[in-house]
Coordinates of C-alpha atoms in Angstrom, one line a residue:
X19 CA 91.4 119.5 91.3
X20 CA 93.6 116.8 92.7
X21 CA 96.2 117.3 90.2
X22 CA 96.1 121.1 90.6
X23 CA 96.5 120.8 94.3
X24 CA 99.4 118.4 93.9
X25 CA 101.1 120.8 91.3
X26 CA 100.7 123.7 93.7
X27 CA 102.3 121.7 96.3
X28 CA 105.3 120.9 93.9
X29 CA 105.7 124.6 93.2
X30 CA 106.1 125.3 97.0
X31 CA 108.3 122.4 97.7
X32 CA 110.7 122.9 94.8
X33 CA 111.8 126.1 96.6
X34 CA 112.8 124.2 99.6
X35 CA 116.4 123.0 99.5
X36 CA 115.7 120.3 102.1
X37 CA 113.0 118.7 99.8
X38 CA 113.9 115.9 97.5
X39 CA 112.1 117.3 94.4
X40 CA 113.9 117.5 91.3
X41 CA 113.1 119.7 88.3
X42 CA 111.7 118.6 85.0
X43 CA 113.7 115.8 83.5
X44 CA 115.4 114.9 86.6
X45 CA 114.6 112.7 89.5
X46 CA 116.1 111.6 92.9
X47 CA 117.1 107.9 92.9
X48 CA 119.3 106.0 95.5
X49 CA 122.8 105.3 94.1
X50 CA 124.5 102.8 96.4
X51 CA 127.7 103.0 94.6
X52 CA 129.7 105.2 92.4
X53 CA 132.5 104.4 89.8
X54 CA 135.3 107.1 90.3
X55 CA 137.2 107.5 86.9
X56 CA 139.7 110.0 85.6
X57 CA 139.3 111.9 82.1
X58 CA 141.0 109.0 80.2
X59 CA 138.3 106.7 81.3
X60 CA 140.5 104.6 83.7
X61 CA 139.0 103.2 86.8
X62 CA 140.2 104.9 90.0
X63 CA 138.0 103.4 92.8
X64 CA 134.4 102.0 93.5
X65 CA 133.0 104.5 96.1
X66 CA 130.6 103.4 98.8
X67 CA 127.8 105.9 98.5
X68 CA 125.5 104.4 101.3
X69 CA 124.5 105.9 104.6
X70 CA 123.1 104.5 107.6
X71 CA 119.3 104.5 108.2
X72 CA 118.5 102.8 111.4
X73 CA 120.3 99.5 111.3
X74 CA 120.5 99.3 107.3
X75 CA 122.6 100.8 104.9
X76 CA 120.8 102.5 101.9
X77 CA 122.0 104.4 98.8
X78 CA 122.3 108.0 99.1
X79 CA 119.6 110.0 97.1
X80 CA 121.1 111.7 94.2
X81 CA 119.6 113.9 91.6
X82 CA 119.8 112.2 88.3
X83 CA 118.3 112.4 84.8
X84 CA 114.9 110.7 84.8
X85 CA 114.7 107.5 83.1
X86 CA 111.9 106.3 80.8
X87 CA 109.7 103.5 81.7
X88 CA 110.8 100.0 80.8
X89 CA 108.3 97.5 79.6
X90 CA 107.8 94.9 76.9
X91 CA 110.0 92.5 74.9
X92 CA 112.3 95.3 73.9
X93 CA 112.7 97.1 77.3
X94 CA 116.5 96.4 77.1
X95 CA 116.6 99.0 74.3
X96 CA 116.0 101.7 76.9
X97 CA 119.0 103.0 78.7
X98 CA 119.3 105.7 81.2
X99 CA 121.7 108.7 80.9
X100 CA 125.2 108.0 82.5
X101 CA 123.5 105.8 85.2
X102 CA 121.6 102.5 85.4
X103 CA 121.8 99.1 87.1
X104 CA 124.8 97.1 87.0
X105 CA 123.6 95.0 84.1
X106 CA 123.5 98.1 81.9
X107 CA 126.7 99.5 83.2
X108 CA 129.0 96.7 83.8
X109 CA 127.6 93.9 81.8
X110 CA 126.8 92.1 84.9
X111 CA 123.8 89.6 84.8
X112 CA 121.0 90.0 87.2
X113 CA 120.3 86.8 89.1
X114 CA 117.4 85.6 91.4
X115 CA 119.7 85.6 94.5
X116 CA 123.3 86.7 95.3
X117 CA 125.8 83.9 94.4
X118 CA 123.4 82.2 91.9
X119 CA 124.7 81.3 88.5
X120 CA 123.3 83.3 85.6
X121 CA 121.5 81.2 82.9
X122 CA 122.2 81.5 79.2
X123 CA 118.9 83.9 78.7
X124 CA 120.3 86.3 81.6
X125 CA 123.7 86.5 79.7
X126 CA 122.2 87.1 76.4
X127 CA 119.8 89.8 78.0
X128 CA 122.5 91.6 79.9
X129 CA 124.6 91.7 76.7
X130 CA 122.0 93.6 75.0
X131 CA 121.4 95.9 77.9
X132 CA 125.0 96.8 78.1
X133 CA 125.2 97.6 74.4
X134 CA 122.2 99.8 74.7
X135 CA 124.1 101.7 77.3
X136 CA 127.0 102.1 75.2
X137 CA 125.0 103.3 72.2
X138 CA 123.3 105.9 74.3
X139 CA 126.5 107.2 76.0
X140 CA 128.1 107.2 72.6
X141 CA 125.3 109.5 71.2
X142 CA 125.5 111.9 74.3
X143 CA 129.3 112.0 73.8
X144 CA 128.8 113.2 70.1
X145 CA 126.5 115.8 71.3
X146 CA 128.6 117.1 74.4
X147 CA 132.2 117.0 73.0
X148 CA 133.4 119.7 75.5
X149 CA 131.9 117.7 78.5
X150 CA 134.8 116.0 80.1
X151 CA 132.8 113.8 82.4
X152 CA 130.7 112.4 79.4
X153 CA 133.7 111.8 77.4
X154 CA 135.4 110.1 80.3
X155 CA 132.3 107.6 80.7
X156 CA 132.3 106.9 77.0
X157 CA 136.0 106.0 77.3
X158 CA 135.6 103.8 80.0
X159 CA 132.9 101.8 78.4
X160 CA 135.2 101.3 75.3
X161 CA 137.8 99.7 77.5
X162 CA 136.8 96.0 78.8
X163 CA 139.8 95.8 81.0
X164 CA 138.5 99.1 83.1
X165 CA 135.2 97.4 83.5
X166 CA 137.0 94.1 84.7
X167 CA 138.9 96.5 87.2
X168 CA 135.5 97.5 88.6
X169 CA 134.5 93.9 89.1
X170 CA 137.8 93.1 90.9
X171 CA 137.4 95.9 93.7
X172 CA 136.9 94.5 97.0
X173 CA 133.5 96.5 97.2
X174 CA 131.9 94.9 94.2
X175 CA 130.7 91.9 96.2
X176 CA 128.7 94.2 98.4
X177 CA 127.5 95.9 95.1
X178 CA 126.2 92.4 93.9
X179 CA 124.1 91.7 97.1
X180 CA 121.9 94.6 96.2
X181 CA 119.3 93.3 93.6
X182 CA 119.7 95.5 90.6
X183 CA 121.9 98.0 92.1
X184 CA 122.1 101.3 90.6
X185 CA 125.4 102.7 89.6
X186 CA 126.6 106.2 88.4
X187 CA 130.0 107.9 87.4
X188 CA 132.2 110.5 89.0
X189 CA 135.1 112.1 87.4
X190 CA 137.9 112.0 89.8
X191 CA 138.3 115.5 91.7
X192 CA 135.0 116.8 90.6
X193 CA 133.0 115.8 93.6
X194 CA 129.7 115.4 91.8
X195 CA 128.4 112.7 89.5
X196 CA 128.9 113.0 85.7
X197 CA 125.1 113.0 85.1
X198 CA 125.0 116.3 87.0
X199 CA 127.1 118.6 85.0
X200 CA 125.6 121.9 83.8
X201 CA 126.3 121.0 80.1
X202 CA 124.3 117.8 80.4
X203 CA 121.4 119.5 82.4
X204 CA 121.2 122.1 79.5
X205 CA 121.2 119.3 76.9
X206 CA 118.4 117.4 78.8
X207 CA 116.2 120.4 78.7
X208 CA 116.8 121.0 74.9
X209 CA 115.9 117.2 74.5
X210 CA 112.6 117.7 76.3
X211 CA 111.5 120.7 74.2
X212 CA 112.5 119.0 71.0
X213 CA 110.2 116.0 71.5
X214 CA 107.5 115.5 69.0
X215 CA 104.5 115.6 71.2
X216 CA 101.1 117.1 70.1
X217 CA 100.0 120.3 71.6
X218 CA 96.8 120.9 73.5
X219 CA 95.1 122.9 76.2
X220 CA 96.4 121.5 79.6
X221 CA 93.3 120.8 82.0
X222 CA 95.7 121.8 85.1
X223 CA 97.2 125.0 83.9
X224 CA 94.6 126.0 81.2
X225 CA 97.7 126.9 78.9
X226 CA 98.5 125.5 75.4
X227 CA 101.3 123.2 75.8
X228 CA 102.6 119.6 74.8
X229 CA 100.5 117.1 76.2
X230 CA 101.6 113.8 77.9
X231 CA 100.5 110.7 76.1
X232 CA 101.6 108.5 79.0
X233 CA 101.8 109.5 82.6
X234 CA 104.8 108.9 84.9
X235 CA 104.4 106.2 87.6
X236 CA 104.2 107.1 91.3
X237 CA 106.1 105.1 93.9
X238 CA 105.0 104.2 97.3
X239 CA 101.9 102.5 96.7
X240 CA 102.8 99.3 94.9
X241 CA 106.2 97.8 94.4
X242 CA 106.7 99.3 91.0
X243 CA 105.8 102.8 90.0
X244 CA 102.1 103.0 89.0
X245 CA 100.5 106.1 87.3
X246 CA 97.8 108.0 89.0
X247 CA 95.9 108.6 85.8
X248 CA 96.2 106.6 82.5
X249 CA 94.0 105.3 79.6
X250 CA 95.7 102.4 77.7
X251 CA 92.9 100.0 76.5
X252 CA 91.2 100.4 73.0
X253 CA 87.7 100.7 74.7
X254 CA 88.6 104.2 76.2
X255 CA 89.3 105.8 72.7
X256 CA 87.2 108.6 72.1
X257 CA 86.6 110.8 69.1
X258 CA 89.9 109.5 67.6
X259 CA 91.9 110.3 70.6
X260 CA 94.1 107.9 72.5
X261 CA 95.8 107.6 75.6
X262 CA 96.6 110.9 77.5
X263 CA 94.8 113.0 74.6
X264 CA 91.6 112.1 76.1
X265 CA 92.3 114.0 79.2
X266 CA 95.1 116.5 77.9
X267 CA 97.6 117.2 80.7
X268 CA 100.9 118.9 79.8
X269 CA 104.0 117.1 80.1
X270 CA 105.1 119.9 82.8
X271 CA 102.1 119.4 84.8
X272 CA 102.3 115.5 84.7
X273 CA 105.9 115.6 85.7
X274 CA 105.2 118.0 88.6
X275 CA 102.2 116.1 90.0
X276 CA 103.8 112.7 89.7
X277 CA 106.9 113.9 91.7
X278 CA 104.8 115.8 94.2
X279 CA 102.7 112.7 95.2
X280 CA 105.9 110.3 95.2
X281 CA 107.4 112.9 97.4
X282 CA 104.3 112.8 99.8
X283 CA 104.2 109.0 99.9
X284 CA 107.8 108.9 100.7
X285 CA 107.6 111.6 103.4
X286 CA 106.5 109.5 106.3
X287 CA 105.4 112.6 108.5
X288 CA 102.6 113.4 106.0
X289 CA 101.7 109.7 105.3
X290 CA 99.3 107.5 107.1
X291 CA 99.0 103.9 106.3
X292 CA 96.2 101.5 107.4
X293 CA 95.6 98.2 105.7
X294 CA 95.7 98.9 102.1
X295 CA 94.6 102.6 102.4
X296 CA 97.3 105.3 102.3
X297 CA 96.3 108.8 103.4
X298 CA 98.4 111.6 102.4
X299 CA 97.8 115.5 103.4
X300 CA 99.1 118.7 102.7
X301 CA 98.3 122.4 102.8
X302 CA 98.3 125.3 100.3
X303 CA 101.1 127.5 101.9
X304 CA 102.5 125.1 104.7
X305 CA 100.9 124.5 108.2
X306 CA 101.6 122.6 111.2
X307 CA 98.4 120.5 110.5
X308 CA 100.1 118.7 107.8
X309 CA 102.4 116.6 110.2
X310 CA 100.0 116.8 113.2
X311 CA 97.5 114.5 111.3
X312 CA 99.8 111.7 111.7
X313 CA 100.7 112.5 115.1
X314 CA 97.0 112.5 116.1
X315 CA 95.9 109.4 114.3
X316 CA 98.9 107.1 113.9
X317 CA 99.1 104.4 116.4
X318 CA 101.2 105.3 119.5
X319 CA 104.1 103.2 120.4
X320 CA 104.5 101.2 123.6
X321 CA 107.4 103.5 124.9
X322 CA 105.4 106.7 124.3
X323 CA 101.8 105.6 124.2
X324 CA 100.4 109.2 124.4
X325 CA 103.1 111.1 122.4
X326 CA 101.8 114.4 123.6
X327 CA 98.6 113.8 122.0
X328 CA 96.5 115.6 124.9
X329 CA 98.3 118.9 124.0
X330 CA 97.5 118.4 120.3
X331 CA 94.1 117.6 120.8
X332 CA 93.6 120.7 122.9
X333 CA 95.0 122.7 120.2
X334 CA 92.5 121.3 117.6
X335 CA 89.6 121.5 120.2
X336 CA 90.1 125.2 120.3
X337 CA 88.1 126.0 117.0
X338 CA 85.6 123.7 118.1
X339 CA 85.0 125.1 121.5
X340 CA 84.9 128.9 119.8
X341 CA 88.5 130.0 120.3
X342 CA 89.8 132.6 117.8
X343 CA 91.1 131.2 114.5
X344 CA 94.6 132.5 113.1
X345 CA 94.5 134.1 109.7
X346 CA 97.0 131.3 108.6
X347 CA 94.2 128.7 109.3
X348 CA 92.2 130.0 106.4
X349 CA 94.4 128.4 103.7
X350 CA 93.4 125.4 101.9
X351 CA 94.1 121.9 103.2
X352 CA 93.9 118.6 101.2
X353 CA 93.7 115.0 102.2
X354 CA 93.9 112.1 99.6
X355 CA 93.2 108.6 100.1
X356 CA 94.8 106.1 97.8
X357 CA 94.8 102.4 97.4
X358 CA 96.4 99.9 95.1
X359 CA 94.7 98.4 92.0
X360 CA 97.0 96.0 90.4
X361 CA 98.0 96.0 87.7
X362 CA 95.9 99.3 86.6
X363 CA 96.6 102.8 87.9
X364 CA 96.2 103.6 91.6
X365 CA 92.6 103.8 93.0
X366 CA 91.6 106.9 94.7
X367 CA 89.5 106.0 97.7
X368 CA 88.6 109.4 99.0
X369 CA 89.4 113.1 98.2
X370 CA 88.7 116.0 100.7
X371 CA 89.3 119.7 100.5
X372 CA 88.7 122.6 102.8
X373 CA 90.4 125.2 105.0
X374 CA 92.8 124.3 107.9
X375 CA 90.2 125.8 110.2
X376 CA 87.5 123.5 109.0
X377 CA 89.5 120.4 109.2
X378 CA 90.9 121.4 112.8
X379 CA 87.2 121.8 113.8
X380 CA 86.4 118.2 112.6
X381 CA 89.4 116.8 114.2
X382 CA 88.5 118.5 117.5
X383 CA 85.0 117.3 117.2
X384 CA 86.3 113.7 116.6
X385 CA 88.4 113.7 119.8
X386 CA 85.4 115.1 121.6
X387 CA 83.2 112.3 120.4
X388 CA 85.7 109.4 121.4
X389 CA 86.4 110.8 124.7
X390 CA 85.3 108.4 127.5
X391 CA 86.3 107.5 130.9
X392 CA 89.7 105.6 131.0
X393 CA 91.4 108.4 128.8
X394 CA 93.8 109.2 131.5
X395 CA 95.2 105.8 131.4
X396 CA 94.9 104.7 128.0
X397 CA 95.3 108.0 126.2
X398 CA 93.7 109.1 122.9
X399 CA 93.5 105.9 120.7
X400 CA 94.9 106.2 117.0
X401 CA 92.6 105.3 114.2
X402 CA 94.4 101.8 113.6
X403 CA 94.1 100.7 117.3
X404 CA 90.2 101.7 117.1
X405 CA 89.6 99.6 113.9
X406 CA 91.5 96.6 115.1
X407 CA 88.9 96.3 117.9
X408 CA 86.4 95.7 115.2
X409 CA 88.2 92.8 113.5
X410 CA 89.3 89.4 114.4
X411 CA 92.8 89.6 115.9
X412 CA 95.7 87.6 114.8
X413 CA 98.8 86.2 116.7
X414 CA 101.0 87.7 113.9
X415 CA 100.6 91.4 114.4
X416 CA 102.1 92.1 111.1
X417 CA 99.2 90.9 109.3
X418 CA 96.5 91.9 111.5
X419 CA 95.6 95.0 109.4
X420 CA 94.3 92.7 106.7
X421 CA 91.2 91.8 108.7
X422 CA 90.1 95.4 108.8
X423 CA 87.5 96.1 106.1
X424 CA 89.2 98.3 103.5
X425 CA 85.8 99.8 102.7
X426 CA 85.2 100.7 106.4
X427 CA 88.6 102.5 106.5
X428 CA 87.7 104.9 103.9
X429 CA 84.3 105.5 105.3
X430 CA 85.6 106.2 108.7
X431 CA 88.3 108.7 107.5
X432 CA 85.4 110.5 105.4
X433 CA 83.2 110.8 108.5
X434 CA 86.0 111.9 110.8
X435 CA 87.2 114.7 108.3
X436 CA 83.8 115.8 107.2
X437 CA 82.2 115.6 110.3
X438 CA 79.6 113.1 109.2
X439 CA 77.8 110.4 111.1
X440 CA 79.9 107.3 111.5
X441 CA 78.9 104.4 109.1
X442 CA 76.2 102.2 110.2
X443 CA 78.6 99.1 109.5
X444 CA 81.0 100.5 112.1
X445 CA 78.5 100.2 115.0
X446 CA 77.3 96.7 113.6
X447 CA 81.1 95.6 113.6
X448 CA 81.7 96.5 117.0
X449 CA 78.5 94.9 118.4
X450 CA 79.4 91.8 116.3
X451 CA 82.9 91.6 117.8
X452 CA 81.4 92.1 121.4
X453 CA 79.1 89.2 120.9
X454 CA 81.8 87.0 119.5
X455 CA 84.4 88.0 122.5
X456 CA 81.9 87.3 125.2
X457 CA 81.0 90.7 126.0
X458 CA 84.5 92.3 126.3
X459 CA 83.9 96.0 126.1
X460 CA 87.5 97.2 125.8
X461 CA 88.3 100.9 126.0
X462 CA 88.6 101.3 122.2
X463 CA 85.2 99.7 121.6
X464 CA 83.7 102.1 124.1
X465 CA 85.2 104.9 122.3
X466 CA 83.8 103.8 118.9
X467 CA 80.4 103.1 120.2
X468 CA 80.3 106.5 121.8
X469 CA 81.3 108.3 118.7
X470 CA 78.9 106.4 116.6
X471 CA 75.9 107.0 119.0
X472 CA 76.6 110.7 119.3
X473 CA 76.9 111.5 115.6
X474 CA 73.9 109.5 114.6
X475 CA 71.4 111.4 116.6
X476 CA 69.1 113.4 114.4
X477 CA 67.2 115.4 117.2
X478 CA 69.5 118.4 118.5
X479 CA 67.9 118.2 121.7
X480 CA 68.6 114.4 122.2
X481 CA 70.8 113.7 124.9
X482 CA 74.4 112.8 124.0
X483 CA 76.2 109.8 125.4
X484 CA 78.5 111.1 128.4
X485 CA 82.1 110.9 129.0
X486 CA 81.6 109.0 132.5
X487 CA 78.7 107.3 134.3
X488 CA 75.3 109.0 134.0
X489 CA 73.0 108.0 136.6
X490 CA 70.2 110.2 135.2
X491 CA 70.2 108.4 131.6
X492 CA 66.8 106.8 131.3
X493 CA 67.4 104.8 128.2
X494 CA 66.5 101.1 128.7
X495 CA 69.7 99.9 127.0
X496 CA 71.9 102.0 129.1
X497 CA 69.9 101.0 132.4
X498 CA 70.2 97.3 131.7
X499 CA 73.9 97.5 130.7
X500 CA 74.5 99.1 134.3
X501 CA 72.4 96.6 135.9
X502 CA 74.3 93.7 134.1
X503 CA 77.6 95.1 135.4
X504 CA 76.2 95.3 139.0
X505 CA 75.0 91.7 138.6
X506 CA 78.4 90.6 137.3
X507 CA 80.3 92.4 140.0
X508 CA 78.0 90.9 142.7
X509 CA 78.6 87.4 141.4
X510 CA 82.4 88.0 141.6
X511 CA 82.2 89.4 145.1
X512 CA 80.1 86.4 146.2
X513 CA 82.7 84.0 144.9
X514 CA 85.7 86.3 146.1
X515 CA 86.7 86.4 142.3
X516 CA 87.5 82.7 142.4
X517 CA 85.7 81.7 139.3
X518 CA 86.8 81.1 135.8
X519 CA 83.9 82.7 134.0
X520 CA 81.1 85.2 135.0
X521 CA 77.7 85.9 133.6
X522 CA 79.4 88.1 131.2
X523 CA 81.1 85.1 129.4
X524 CA 77.7 83.2 129.4
X525 CA 74.8 85.7 129.0
X526 CA 76.3 88.9 127.6
X527 CA 75.1 88.3 123.9
X528 CA 71.6 87.4 124.9
X529 CA 71.2 90.1 127.6
X530 CA 72.3 92.8 125.3
X531 CA 69.8 91.7 122.5
X532 CA 67.1 89.9 124.2
X533 CA 67.0 91.0 127.8
X534 CA 63.4 89.6 128.5
X535 CA 64.7 86.2 128.1
X536 CA 67.9 86.5 130.3
X537 CA 67.3 89.2 133.1
X538 CA 64.5 87.5 135.3
X539 CA 66.9 84.5 135.7
X540 CA 69.8 86.6 136.4
X541 CA 67.9 88.7 139.1
X542 CA 66.6 85.6 140.7
X543 CA 70.1 84.3 141.1
X544 CA 71.4 87.6 142.4
X545 CA 69.7 87.3 145.7
X546 CA 71.6 84.1 146.4
X547 CA 75.0 86.1 145.5
X548 CA 73.8 89.1 147.6
X549 CA 73.2 86.7 150.7
X550 CA 76.5 85.0 150.1
X551 CA 78.2 88.3 150.4
X552 CA 76.5 89.4 153.4
X553 CA 77.5 86.3 155.2
X554 CA 81.4 86.9 154.6
X555 CA 83.7 88.8 156.8
X556 CA 83.1 92.3 158.1
X557 CA 84.8 94.3 155.3
X558 CA 82.3 92.6 152.8
X559 CA 79.2 94.3 154.6
X560 CA 80.1 97.7 153.0
X561 CA 80.4 96.0 149.6
X562 CA 77.1 94.3 150.0
X563 CA 75.4 97.6 151.0
X564 CA 76.9 99.2 148.0
X565 CA 75.7 96.6 145.7
X566 CA 72.2 96.5 147.4
X567 CA 72.0 100.4 146.6
X568 CA 73.2 100.3 143.1
X569 CA 70.9 97.5 142.3
X570 CA 67.8 99.1 143.8
X571 CA 68.5 102.4 142.3
X572 CA 68.6 100.9 138.7
X573 CA 65.8 98.5 139.1
X574 CA 63.7 101.6 140.4
X575 CA 64.2 103.7 137.2
X576 CA 63.8 100.7 135.0
X577 CA 59.8 100.4 135.3
X578 CA 57.2 99.8 138.1
X579 CA 56.7 96.3 137.0
X580 CA 60.2 95.5 135.8
X581 CA 59.1 94.7 132.4
X582 CA 62.3 93.8 130.6
X583 CA 61.8 94.4 126.8
X584 CA 62.1 91.2 124.4
X585 CA 64.5 92.9 121.9
X586 CA 66.9 95.9 121.9
X587 CA 67.8 97.3 118.5
X588 CA 71.3 98.1 117.4
X589 CA 71.4 101.8 119.1
X590 CA 70.2 100.3 122.5
X591 CA 72.6 97.5 122.2
X592 CA 75.4 100.1 121.7
X593 CA 74.1 102.0 124.9
X594 CA 73.8 98.5 126.8
X595 CA 77.7 98.4 126.1
X596 CA 78.3 102.0 127.3
X597 CA 76.1 101.5 130.3
X598 CA 77.9 98.3 131.2
X599 CA 81.4 100.1 130.6
X600 CA 80.6 103.1 132.6
X601 CA 79.1 101.1 135.6
X602 CA 81.8 98.5 135.6
X603 CA 84.8 100.7 135.3
X604 CA 83.7 103.9 137.2
X605 CA 85.9 102.9 140.0
X606 CA 88.8 101.2 138.0
X607 CA 92.2 102.4 138.9
X608 CA 93.0 104.3 135.8
X609 CA 96.1 106.2 137.2
X610 CA 98.7 103.3 136.7
X611 CA 100.9 103.0 133.7
X612 CA 99.2 102.4 130.4
X613 CA 98.5 98.7 129.4
X614 CA 99.4 97.2 126.3
X615 CA 97.1 97.8 123.3
X616 CA 93.8 95.7 123.7
X617 CA 94.6 94.5 127.4
X618 CA 91.6 94.4 129.5
X619 CA 91.1 97.3 132.0
X620 CA 91.7 96.5 135.6
X621 CA 88.3 95.5 137.2
X622 CA 86.8 97.3 140.0
X623 CA 87.5 96.1 143.4
X624 CA 84.4 94.8 144.9

């Protein structure tokens, strides 16, 4: 199913002139420098084929003949068709860093590579005697002084700064690479058809075709291209079948799915990276949801923290709230999660299919679940921002994703896009971080706890966790959380905020898990704090009355005997955090500019 969906995507995108998808036998590669020669093979110039991408110069993507994989002790025998790195093309040894002297081993290897490239070009020149470009390249390789002329060009030092710089040839006045001529394209197509590959019924197309024994690598997950499907070990031989014959996929289908997946991984608009998990998504016929998934779930930037997420969320909430679904929304939509599995093939972490309307409904449901007071200031949080709140933070933000559990990432994505309950480990992870960080209930943690609790309710008539403060909620955990927030605010008011630590720093963990041990002491101390507030200047009297009213209202609803429970389970601990968050931040000023990620919300003025 995955391979079929990828092949469908390839067939759709190959018709798009703006998509960098090459036909069978060809591929798109970055070619930073091009050697321009005349018909006699004489060097004309070294052309800089780089273009600016941000602050960097990168080689322009060119459609070139696809090269075979190179591995093993005789990898030097595999040269590419009229293009390759400077070792094969110009007999230039590859060194560990620019300017380093090549070793004797490097010199011996590059000589073998260069001879392989010459032999390959000679063979092509024999087959294509009427192709001026191919003949010119062969003449160039036969003249060592022309190769020296390239190395003396002023741009050649820039070429050496690129490790394994790819190079190709251009015939002067042609305006295209020699490896792009129509005669060469036709020759490559014939070469593919003449390969001695065993026929079989393709699992993707259902048609009899030449079966791929080894599948092409996919770029974008690890440093080197790695196949999505492969069998190499002896243990996987079955009924005398080896390698790809155990799961027959035609050469055509293999080429299409590998290119489609590489294109998706290169296309940043449809790719979402979190930790070691890479999510790609696509639709059957093309839909805006392909790009909206990243805009909805990717982390926002500091310059534009919301990125119009509100409008997007409103759009995807429409199916959830019963609005009409467009006919285009009935097409299939695919979400694939991948992870590296070195040195073996790519690991598939999750695979989900459905219609656009179904996924839109699930997305709308997700944003409904995480909606909580404070959204006007902090916006809808991205998935990375949410999961970072469950992990130990690092000073170096580049590596902080490593602390997020990779298993948790996959489970959360699956729960979001399939509308399932959030994993139990997620709520436990949030509660654990709350205890470790002395009860710091951030906006992101409140969002996650609310989503976990609302999705785990079994009884449909069970009350959902509200967006803002719910004074009618009678759950003991929620009430105790509210009470704890009032006691903390009262303590701050009594000391006019001139204290370094509050009861939250000292008692949050115990109060949220074993309230019967802590709350009697806190309530006894609160009477001293209340008296101290009442003795302050006139403006504090109103504050004292407000605390007194809140305190009385919460205590009254708890129990006639104020019998604090000895233990709260995980769900009630989550409600404790939500009650604390609602009560403490109900009057917070959420109208100012958004704070930086992870910053503590401003506290309520006492």
